[in-house]
Amino acid sequence: MTAGPSAGPPKEDETVLVRSEGRVGRLTLNRPRALNALTHAMVSRIDAALTAWEGDPSVHAVLIDGAGERGLCAGGDIRAIHEDARTGGTESPAFWRDEYRLNARIARHVGPYVAFMDGFVMGGGVGVSAHGNVRVVTERSQVAMPETGIGLVPDVGGTYLLSRAPGELGTHLALTGEAVGAADAVLCGLADHFVPSGLLPALAAELASTDVPVAVRRHAATPPEGELAADREWIDACYAADSVEEIVDRLFGSGHHAAKQAAETILTRSPTALKATLAALRAARELGTLEEVLDVEYRASCAALRTPDLVEGIRAQVIDKDRTPRWVPGELALVTDADVAAFSAVPEGGDLGLAGPRL
């Protein structure tokens, strides 16, 4: 990570620092006081930079990192989403349209797209990093898709990534919203390389003059041991169930302490978001492209704007921070098939359409 300006919040045109260093186009998310949470203006600025660099033969690679010492990016600016949801939900769909299109663009980027996934990398932070083709984690990395805790379904291509993790690891991470460290991020396909955080400045400097694979190999190391590989047996057995209720029952009955903890965590999440998330993950497994999955996620995000859980979840986790959301409905058994189906309905403003027209 890099240090941002020390005095006051950055101006809008400074929320993403854009510059070229040798062979590399560099992007630094620069809202350290907000853990570099993404705004609509930041998404537009990143997209414009990628457009300019695609036409510049001197730029051989792109590097994205975050200002400050806490993380690459905590996700989208959910305070803004909270206010929008409270007042009619007219602004967030436009933000999501541009954000999800950027996620698809990153995945299609020609040439190395290097992401320093140091510190916290959550939600939208995963979207601007984990779709790249050179994803670097450190001993400080905490990678998560925590959307079920605020009444959302994992988005920014999160259900695409998690549905392709080995076994049922992605289902575990999606429903619990739990963060993983470096080794587990690599295991789940969310990252590629481990580099100690203290070596990131040297790696960034070397990228300016050296081919990316060569520079990364010089700095990469074996990450500290993770946790998920040892838990695969109970994770795969429990999360293969067809419903969230059965998953919870299997977790409680597995006899593993970590499984019981996972069940208890799941029961703190939005019941509606949990069921919609499981349906979205199962659907994502059958879809062939990231674009198709992003289209489905856009529908789910727009649907969440019409539910009470989104406003309540953000209030409890971010605004008041009392961590005691009052979900509606409050139990998994009270979430109907119609409630889940609503997350697949065409939004009032129309579909995202990344993969073409859908019925």
CSV table of C-alpha atoms in Angstrom, one decimal:
chain,number,residue,atom,x,y,z
A,1,MET,CA,0.0,0.0,0.0
A,2,THR,CA,1.0,3.6,-0.4
A,3,ALA,CA,0.6,6.6,1.7
A,4,GLY,CA,-2.1,9.1,0.7
A,5,PRO,CA,-2.1,12.9,1.3
A,6,SER,CA,-1.9,13.7,5.0
A,7,ALA,CA,-4.1,16.8,5.2
A,8,GLY,CA,-7.9,16.4,4.8
A,9,PRO,CA,-10.0,14.2,2.6
A,10,PRO,CA,-9.0,13.9,-1.0
A,11,LYS,CA,-10.7,16.0,-3.7
A,12,GLU,CA,-12.9,14.1,-6.1
A,13,ASP,CA,-10.2,14.0,-8.8
A,14,GLU,CA,-7.7,12.7,-6.2
A,15,THR,CA,-9.7,9.7,-5.0
A,16,VAL,CA,-7.9,7.6,-7.5
A,17,LEU,CA,-4.3,8.6,-8.1
A,18,VAL,CA,-3.5,7.9,-11.8
A,19,ARG,CA,0.1,8.0,-13.2
A,20,SER,CA,2.6,6.1,-15.3
A,21,GLU,CA,5.8,4.7,-13.9
A,22,GLY,CA,8.0,3.3,-16.6
A,23,ARG,CA,6.2,0.4,-18.2
A,24,VAL,CA,3.3,0.4,-15.7
A,25,GLY,CA,0.1,2.4,-15.4
A,26,ARG,CA,-0.6,2.9,-11.7
A,27,LEU,CA,-3.9,3.3,-10.0
A,28,THR,CA,-4.0,4.0,-6.2
A,29,LEU,CA,-7.4,4.1,-4.5
A,30,ASN,CA,-7.0,7.2,-2.3
A,31,ARG,CA,-9.7,7.4,0.3
A,32,PRO,CA,-7.7,5.9,3.2
A,33,ARG,CA,-10.0,7.3,5.9
A,34,ALA,CA,-12.9,5.4,4.3
A,35,LEU,CA,-10.7,2.3,3.7
A,36,ASN,CA,-10.7,3.3,0.1
A,37,ALA,CA,-14.4,2.6,-0.4
A,38,LEU,CA,-15.4,3.0,-4.0
A,39,THR,CA,-17.6,5.8,-5.2
A,40,HIS,CA,-19.2,6.2,-8.6
A,41,ALA,CA,-16.6,8.9,-9.5
A,42,MET,CA,-13.7,6.5,-8.6
A,43,VAL,CA,-15.2,3.8,-10.8
A,44,SER,CA,-15.4,6.2,-13.7
A,45,ARG,CA,-11.8,7.4,-13.1
A,46,ILE,CA,-10.4,3.8,-13.2
A,47,ASP,CA,-12.4,3.1,-16.4
A,48,ALA,CA,-11.1,6.2,-18.1
A,49,ALA,CA,-7.5,5.4,-17.1
A,50,LEU,CA,-7.8,1.9,-18.6
A,51,THR,CA,-9.2,3.3,-21.8
A,52,ALA,CA,-6.3,5.7,-22.1
A,53,TRP,CA,-3.7,3.0,-21.4
A,54,GLU,CA,-5.2,0.5,-23.8
A,55,GLY,CA,-4.2,2.9,-26.5
A,56,ASP,CA,-0.7,3.6,-25.2
A,57,PRO,CA,2.0,1.2,-26.4
A,58,SER,CA,4.3,2.3,-23.6
A,59,VAL,CA,2.1,0.9,-20.9
A,60,HIS,CA,2.7,-2.8,-20.7
A,61,ALA,CA,0.9,-3.5,-17.4
A,62,VAL,CA,-1.5,-2.0,-14.9
A,63,LEU,CA,-1.0,-2.0,-11.1
A,64,ILE,CA,-3.7,-1.2,-8.6
A,65,ASP,CA,-3.2,-0.7,-4.9
A,66,GLY,CA,-4.7,1.3,-2.0
A,67,ALA,CA,-3.5,4.3,0.0
A,68,GLY,CA,-2.9,4.0,3.7
A,69,GLU,CA,-2.0,1.0,5.8
A,70,ARG,CA,-5.4,-0.7,6.3
A,71,GLY,CA,-6.3,-2.2,2.9
A,72,LEU,CA,-6.8,-2.1,-0.8
A,73,CYS,CA,-10.6,-1.4,-0.6
A,74,ALA,CA,-13.4,-2.1,1.9
A,75,GLY,CA,-16.0,-2.3,-0.9
A,76,GLY,CA,-18.5,0.1,-2.4
A,77,ASP,CA,-19.5,3.3,-0.5
A,78,ILE,CA,-22.3,1.6,1.4
A,79,ARG,CA,-23.1,4.8,3.4
A,80,ALA,CA,-24.1,6.3,0.1
A,81,ILE,CA,-26.1,3.2,-0.9
A,82,HIS,CA,-27.8,3.3,2.5
A,83,GLU,CA,-28.9,6.9,2.0
A,84,ASP,CA,-30.1,6.1,-1.5
A,85,ALA,CA,-32.0,3.1,-0.4
A,86,ARG,CA,-33.7,5.2,2.3
A,87,THR,CA,-34.8,7.8,-0.2
A,88,GLY,CA,-36.0,5.7,-3.2
A,89,GLY,CA,-33.1,3.8,-4.6
A,90,THR,CA,-32.6,5.8,-7.8
A,91,GLU,CA,-28.8,6.4,-7.7
A,92,SER,CA,-27.4,3.0,-6.8
A,93,PRO,CA,-28.4,1.1,-10.0
A,94,ALA,CA,-26.4,3.6,-12.1
A,95,PHE,CA,-23.4,3.0,-9.8
A,96,TRP,CA,-23.7,-0.7,-10.1
A,97,ARG,CA,-24.1,-0.6,-13.9
A,98,ASP,CA,-20.8,1.2,-14.2
A,99,GLU,CA,-19.1,-0.8,-11.5
A,100,TYR,CA,-20.0,-4.2,-12.9
A,101,ARG,CA,-19.0,-3.2,-16.4
A,102,LEU,CA,-15.6,-2.2,-14.9
A,103,ASN,CA,-15.3,-5.6,-13.3
A,104,ALA,CA,-16.0,-7.3,-16.7
A,105,ARG,CA,-13.5,-4.9,-18.3
A,106,ILE,CA,-10.8,-5.8,-15.8
A,107,ALA,CA,-11.3,-9.5,-16.5
A,108,ARG,CA,-10.9,-8.9,-20.2
A,109,HIS,CA,-7.9,-6.6,-19.9
A,110,VAL,CA,-5.2,-7.3,-22.4
A,111,GLY,CA,-1.8,-7.6,-20.7
A,112,PRO,CA,-1.0,-8.0,-17.0
A,113,TYR,CA,-3.4,-6.4,-14.5
A,114,VAL,CA,-1.6,-6.6,-11.2
A,115,ALA,CA,-3.5,-6.1,-7.9
A,116,PHE,CA,-1.9,-5.7,-4.6
A,117,MET,CA,-4.5,-7.2,-2.3
A,118,ASP,CA,-2.9,-6.1,0.9
A,119,GLY,CA,-4.9,-5.6,4.1
A,120,PHE,CA,-8.7,-5.6,3.8
A,121,VAL,CA,-10.2,-6.5,0.4
A,122,MET,CA,-13.9,-6.7,0.6
A,123,GLY,CA,-16.9,-6.6,-1.8
A,124,GLY,CA,-16.1,-4.0,-4.5
A,125,GLY,CA,-12.4,-4.3,-3.6
A,126,VAL,CA,-12.6,-7.9,-4.7
A,127,GLY,CA,-14.2,-6.6,-7.9
A,128,VAL,CA,-11.4,-4.4,-8.9
A,129,SER,CA,-8.7,-6.9,-8.0
A,130,ALA,CA,-9.7,-10.6,-8.1
A,131,HIS,CA,-10.8,-10.4,-11.8
A,132,GLY,CA,-7.2,-9.4,-12.7
A,133,ASN,CA,-4.7,-11.9,-13.9
A,134,VAL,CA,-1.9,-11.2,-11.4
A,135,ARG,CA,-3.4,-11.1,-7.9
A,136,VAL,CA,-0.9,-10.6,-5.0
A,137,VAL,CA,-1.8,-11.2,-1.4
A,138,THR,CA,0.2,-10.6,1.7
A,139,GLU,CA,0.3,-11.8,5.3
A,140,ARG,CA,-2.0,-8.9,6.1
A,141,SER,CA,-4.7,-9.8,3.5
A,142,GLN,CA,-8.2,-10.3,4.6
A,143,VAL,CA,-10.4,-11.1,1.6
A,144,ALA,CA,-14.1,-11.3,2.0
A,145,MET,CA,-17.5,-11.0,0.3
A,146,PRO,CA,-19.6,-10.0,3.4
A,147,GLU,CA,-22.8,-9.0,1.6
A,148,THR,CA,-25.2,-11.3,3.5
A,149,GLY,CA,-24.4,-9.3,6.6
A,150,ILE,CA,-26.0,-6.2,5.1
A,151,GLY,CA,-28.9,-7.8,3.2
A,152,LEU,CA,-27.2,-8.1,-0.2
A,153,VAL,CA,-26.1,-11.0,-2.4
A,154,PRO,CA,-22.4,-11.1,-3.3
A,155,ASP,CA,-21.9,-9.0,-6.4
A,156,VAL,CA,-19.0,-7.5,-8.5
A,157,GLY,CA,-18.7,-11.0,-9.9
A,158,GLY,CA,-18.4,-12.5,-6.5
A,159,THR,CA,-20.8,-15.3,-7.1
A,160,TYR,CA,-18.9,-16.2,-10.3
A,161,LEU,CA,-15.6,-16.4,-8.4
A,162,LEU,CA,-17.0,-18.2,-5.4
A,163,SER,CA,-19.0,-20.7,-7.4
A,164,ARG,CA,-15.7,-21.8,-9.0
A,165,ALA,CA,-13.8,-22.3,-5.8
A,166,PRO,CA,-12.9,-26.0,-5.0
A,167,GLY,CA,-15.8,-28.0,-3.6
A,168,GLU,CA,-18.1,-26.0,-1.4
A,169,LEU,CA,-15.5,-23.5,-0.1
A,170,GLY,CA,-17.2,-20.7,-2.1
A,171,THR,CA,-20.6,-21.5,-0.6
A,172,HIS,CA,-19.1,-21.3,2.9
A,173,LEU,CA,-17.5,-17.9,2.3
A,174,ALA,CA,-20.6,-16.5,0.6
A,175,LEU,CA,-23.1,-17.5,3.3
A,176,THR,CA,-20.9,-16.6,6.3
A,177,GLY,CA,-19.2,-13.6,4.8
A,178,GLU,CA,-16.0,-14.6,6.6
A,179,ALA,CA,-12.7,-13.2,5.5
A,180,VAL,CA,-9.8,-15.4,4.4
A,181,GLY,CA,-6.0,-14.9,4.6
A,182,ALA,CA,-3.4,-15.3,1.9
A,183,ALA,CA,-3.2,-19.1,1.6
A,184,ASP,CA,-7.0,-19.5,1.6
A,185,ALA,CA,-7.5,-16.8,-0.9
A,186,VAL,CA,-5.1,-18.6,-3.3
A,187,LEU,CA,-6.8,-21.9,-2.5
A,188,CYS,CA,-10.2,-20.5,-3.4
A,189,GLY,CA,-9.0,-18.9,-6.6
A,190,LEU,CA,-9.3,-15.3,-5.4
A,191,ALA,CA,-5.5,-14.7,-5.6
A,192,ASP,CA,-2.4,-16.1,-7.3
A,193,HIS,CA,0.8,-15.1,-5.5
A,194,PHE,CA,1.9,-14.4,-1.9
A,195,VAL,CA,4.4,-11.6,-1.4
A,196,PRO,CA,5.4,-10.3,2.1
A,197,SER,CA,3.9,-6.8,2.5
A,198,GLY,CA,7.3,-5.3,3.2
A,199,LEU,CA,8.4,-6.3,-0.3
A,200,LEU,CA,5.5,-4.6,-2.2
A,201,PRO,CA,7.3,-1.3,-2.7
A,202,ALA,CA,10.3,-3.1,-4.2
A,203,LEU,CA,8.0,-5.2,-6.4
A,204,ALA,CA,6.2,-2.1,-7.6
A,205,ALA,CA,9.5,-0.4,-8.5
A,206,GLU,CA,10.7,-3.5,-10.4
A,207,LEU,CA,7.5,-3.8,-12.4
A,208,ALA,CA,8.3,-0.4,-13.9
A,209,SER,CA,11.2,-1.9,-15.8
A,210,THR,CA,10.8,-5.7,-15.7
A,211,ASP,CA,8.4,-8.1,-17.2
A,212,VAL,CA,5.6,-8.9,-14.7
A,213,PRO,CA,6.1,-12.7,-14.4
A,214,VAL,CA,9.9,-12.2,-13.8
A,215,ALA,CA,9.4,-9.5,-11.2
A,216,VAL,CA,6.7,-11.4,-9.3
A,217,ARG,CA,8.7,-14.7,-9.2
A,218,ARG,CA,11.6,-12.8,-7.6
A,219,HIS,CA,9.4,-11.6,-4.7
A,220,ALA,CA,6.9,-14.4,-4.3
A,221,ALA,CA,7.1,-16.8,-1.4
A,222,THR,CA,5.1,-19.5,0.3
A,223,PRO,CA,2.2,-18.0,2.4
A,224,PRO,CA,1.6,-18.9,6.0
A,225,GLU,CA,-0.6,-22.0,6.3
A,226,GLY,CA,-4.3,-21.4,5.9
A,227,GLU,CA,-7.3,-23.0,7.5
A,228,LEU,CA,-9.7,-24.1,4.8
A,229,ALA,CA,-7.8,-27.0,3.4
A,230,ALA,CA,-8.0,-28.9,6.7
A,231,ASP,CA,-11.8,-28.1,6.9
A,232,ARG,CA,-12.7,-29.3,3.4
A,233,GLU,CA,-14.3,-32.6,4.5
A,234,TRP,CA,-17.0,-31.0,6.7
A,235,ILE,CA,-17.3,-27.9,4.5
A,236,ASP,CA,-18.0,-30.0,1.3
A,237,ALA,CA,-20.4,-32.3,3.1
A,238,CYS,CA,-22.4,-29.6,4.9
A,239,TYR,CA,-22.7,-27.0,2.2
A,240,ALA,CA,-23.7,-29.4,-0.6
A,241,ALA,CA,-27.2,-29.4,0.9
A,242,ASP,CA,-30.0,-28.0,-1.2
A,243,SER,CA,-31.3,-25.4,1.2
A,244,VAL,CA,-29.8,-23.0,3.8
A,245,GLU,CA,-31.8,-24.6,6.5
A,246,GLU,CA,-30.3,-28.0,5.7
A,247,ILE,CA,-26.8,-26.5,5.5
A,248,VAL,CA,-27.3,-25.0,9.0
A,249,ASP,CA,-28.6,-28.3,10.3
A,250,ARG,CA,-25.7,-30.2,8.9
A,251,LEU,CA,-23.2,-27.7,10.3
A,252,PHE,CA,-24.6,-28.0,13.8
A,253,GLY,CA,-24.7,-31.8,13.5
A,254,SER,CA,-21.2,-32.3,12.1
A,255,GLY,CA,-19.5,-32.5,15.4
A,256,HIS,CA,-16.8,-29.9,14.4
A,257,HIS,CA,-16.4,-26.8,16.5
A,258,ALA,CA,-15.6,-24.7,13.4
A,259,ALA,CA,-18.7,-25.9,11.7
A,260,LYS,CA,-20.9,-25.0,14.7
A,261,GLN,CA,-19.3,-21.5,14.6
A,262,ALA,CA,-20.1,-21.2,10.9
A,263,ALA,CA,-23.7,-22.1,11.6
A,264,GLU,CA,-24.0,-19.6,14.3
A,265,THR,CA,-22.5,-16.9,12.0
A,266,ILE,CA,-24.9,-17.8,9.2
A,267,LEU,CA,-27.8,-17.3,11.6
A,268,THR,CA,-26.8,-13.7,12.2
A,269,ARG,CA,-27.1,-12.9,8.5
A,270,SER,CA,-30.1,-11.7,6.6
A,271,PRO,CA,-32.3,-14.8,6.0
A,272,THR,CA,-33.6,-13.4,2.7
A,273,ALA,CA,-30.1,-12.6,1.5
A,274,LEU,CA,-28.9,-16.0,2.5
A,275,LYS,CA,-31.5,-17.8,0.5
A,276,ALA,CA,-31.0,-15.5,-2.5
A,277,THR,CA,-27.3,-16.0,-2.3
A,278,LEU,CA,-27.5,-19.8,-2.3
A,279,ALA,CA,-29.7,-19.6,-5.4
A,280,ALA,CA,-27.4,-17.2,-7.1
A,281,LEU,CA,-24.3,-19.4,-6.4
A,282,ARG,CA,-26.0,-22.5,-7.8
A,283,ALA,CA,-27.1,-20.5,-10.9
A,284,ALA,CA,-23.6,-19.1,-11.4
A,285,ARG,CA,-22.1,-22.6,-11.5
A,286,GLU,CA,-24.3,-23.2,-14.6
A,287,LEU,CA,-23.5,-19.9,-16.4
A,288,GLY,CA,-20.5,-19.9,-18.7
A,289,THR,CA,-19.2,-16.3,-18.5
A,290,LEU,CA,-18.6,-13.6,-15.9
A,291,GLU,CA,-20.8,-11.3,-18.0
A,292,GLU,CA,-23.7,-13.6,-17.6
A,293,VAL,CA,-23.2,-13.8,-13.9
A,294,LEU,CA,-22.8,-10.0,-13.5
A,295,ASP,CA,-26.2,-9.6,-15.3
A,296,VAL,CA,-27.8,-11.9,-12.7
A,297,GLU,CA,-26.0,-10.1,-9.8
A,298,TYR,CA,-27.3,-6.7,-11.1
A,299,ARG,CA,-30.9,-8.0,-10.8
A,300,ALA,CA,-30.2,-9.2,-7.3
A,301,SER,CA,-28.6,-5.9,-6.2
A,302,CYS,CA,-31.5,-3.8,-7.6
A,303,ALA,CA,-34.0,-6.2,-5.9
A,304,ALA,CA,-32.2,-5.7,-2.5
A,305,LEU,CA,-32.9,-1.9,-2.8
A,306,ARG,CA,-36.6,-2.8,-2.4
A,307,THR,CA,-36.1,-4.8,0.8
A,308,PRO,CA,-36.0,-3.6,4.3
A,309,ASP,CA,-32.9,-5.7,5.1
A,310,LEU,CA,-30.5,-3.6,3.1
A,311,VAL,CA,-31.2,-0.4,5.0
A,312,GLU,CA,-31.3,-2.2,8.3
A,313,GLY,CA,-28.2,-4.2,7.6
A,314,ILE,CA,-26.1,-1.2,6.8
A,315,ARG,CA,-27.6,0.7,9.7
A,316,ALA,CA,-26.6,-2.1,12.2
A,317,GLN,CA,-23.1,-2.8,10.7
A,318,VAL,CA,-21.9,0.7,9.6
A,319,ILE,CA,-24.1,3.6,10.7
A,320,ASP,CA,-25.1,2.8,14.3
A,321,LYS,CA,-22.6,-0.2,14.6
A,322,ASP,CA,-24.8,-1.9,17.2
A,323,ARG,CA,-24.4,-5.2,15.2
A,324,THR,CA,-28.0,-6.2,16.0
A,325,PRO,CA,-29.9,-6.0,12.8
A,326,ARG,CA,-33.6,-6.7,12.9
A,327,TRP,CA,-34.2,-8.7,9.7
A,328,VAL,CA,-37.6,-8.9,8.0
A,329,PRO,CA,-38.5,-11.7,7.9
A,330,GLY,CA,-36.3,-12.7,10.9
A,331,GLU,CA,-36.1,-16.5,10.3
A,332,LEU,CA,-35.1,-18.7,7.3
A,333,ALA,CA,-38.4,-20.6,7.5
A,334,LEU,CA,-40.3,-17.4,6.8
A,335,VAL,CA,-38.5,-16.6,3.6
A,336,THR,CA,-40.7,-17.7,0.7
A,337,ASP,CA,-39.9,-18.9,-2.8
A,338,ALA,CA,-41.4,-15.7,-4.1
A,339,ASP,CA,-39.0,-13.6,-1.9
A,340,VAL,CA,-36.1,-15.4,-3.5
A,341,ALA,CA,-37.5,-15.2,-7.0
A,342,ALA,CA,-37.8,-11.4,-6.6
A,343,PHE,CA,-34.0,-11.3,-6.7
A,344,SER,CA,-34.1,-12.6,-10.3
A,345,ALA,CA,-36.7,-10.2,-11.6
A,346,VAL,CA,-35.9,-7.6,-14.2
A,347,PRO,CA,-35.3,-4.3,-12.5
A,348,GLU,CA,-37.6,-1.4,-13.2
A,349,GLY,CA,-34.9,0.4,-15.2
A,350,GLY,CA,-34.0,-2.7,-17.3
A,351,ASP,CA,-31.3,-5.3,-17.3
A,352,LEU,CA,-27.5,-4.6,-17.2
A,353,GLY,CA,-27.2,-6.5,-20.5
A,354,LEU,CA,-23.5,-7.3,-20.4
A,355,ALA,CA,-24.1,-10.7,-22.0
A,356,GLY,CA,-26.8,-9.5,-24.3
A,357,PRO,CA,-30.6,-9.6,-24.0
A,358,ARG,CA,-32.0,-12.1,-21.4
A,359,LEU,CA,-35.5,-13.3,-21.0
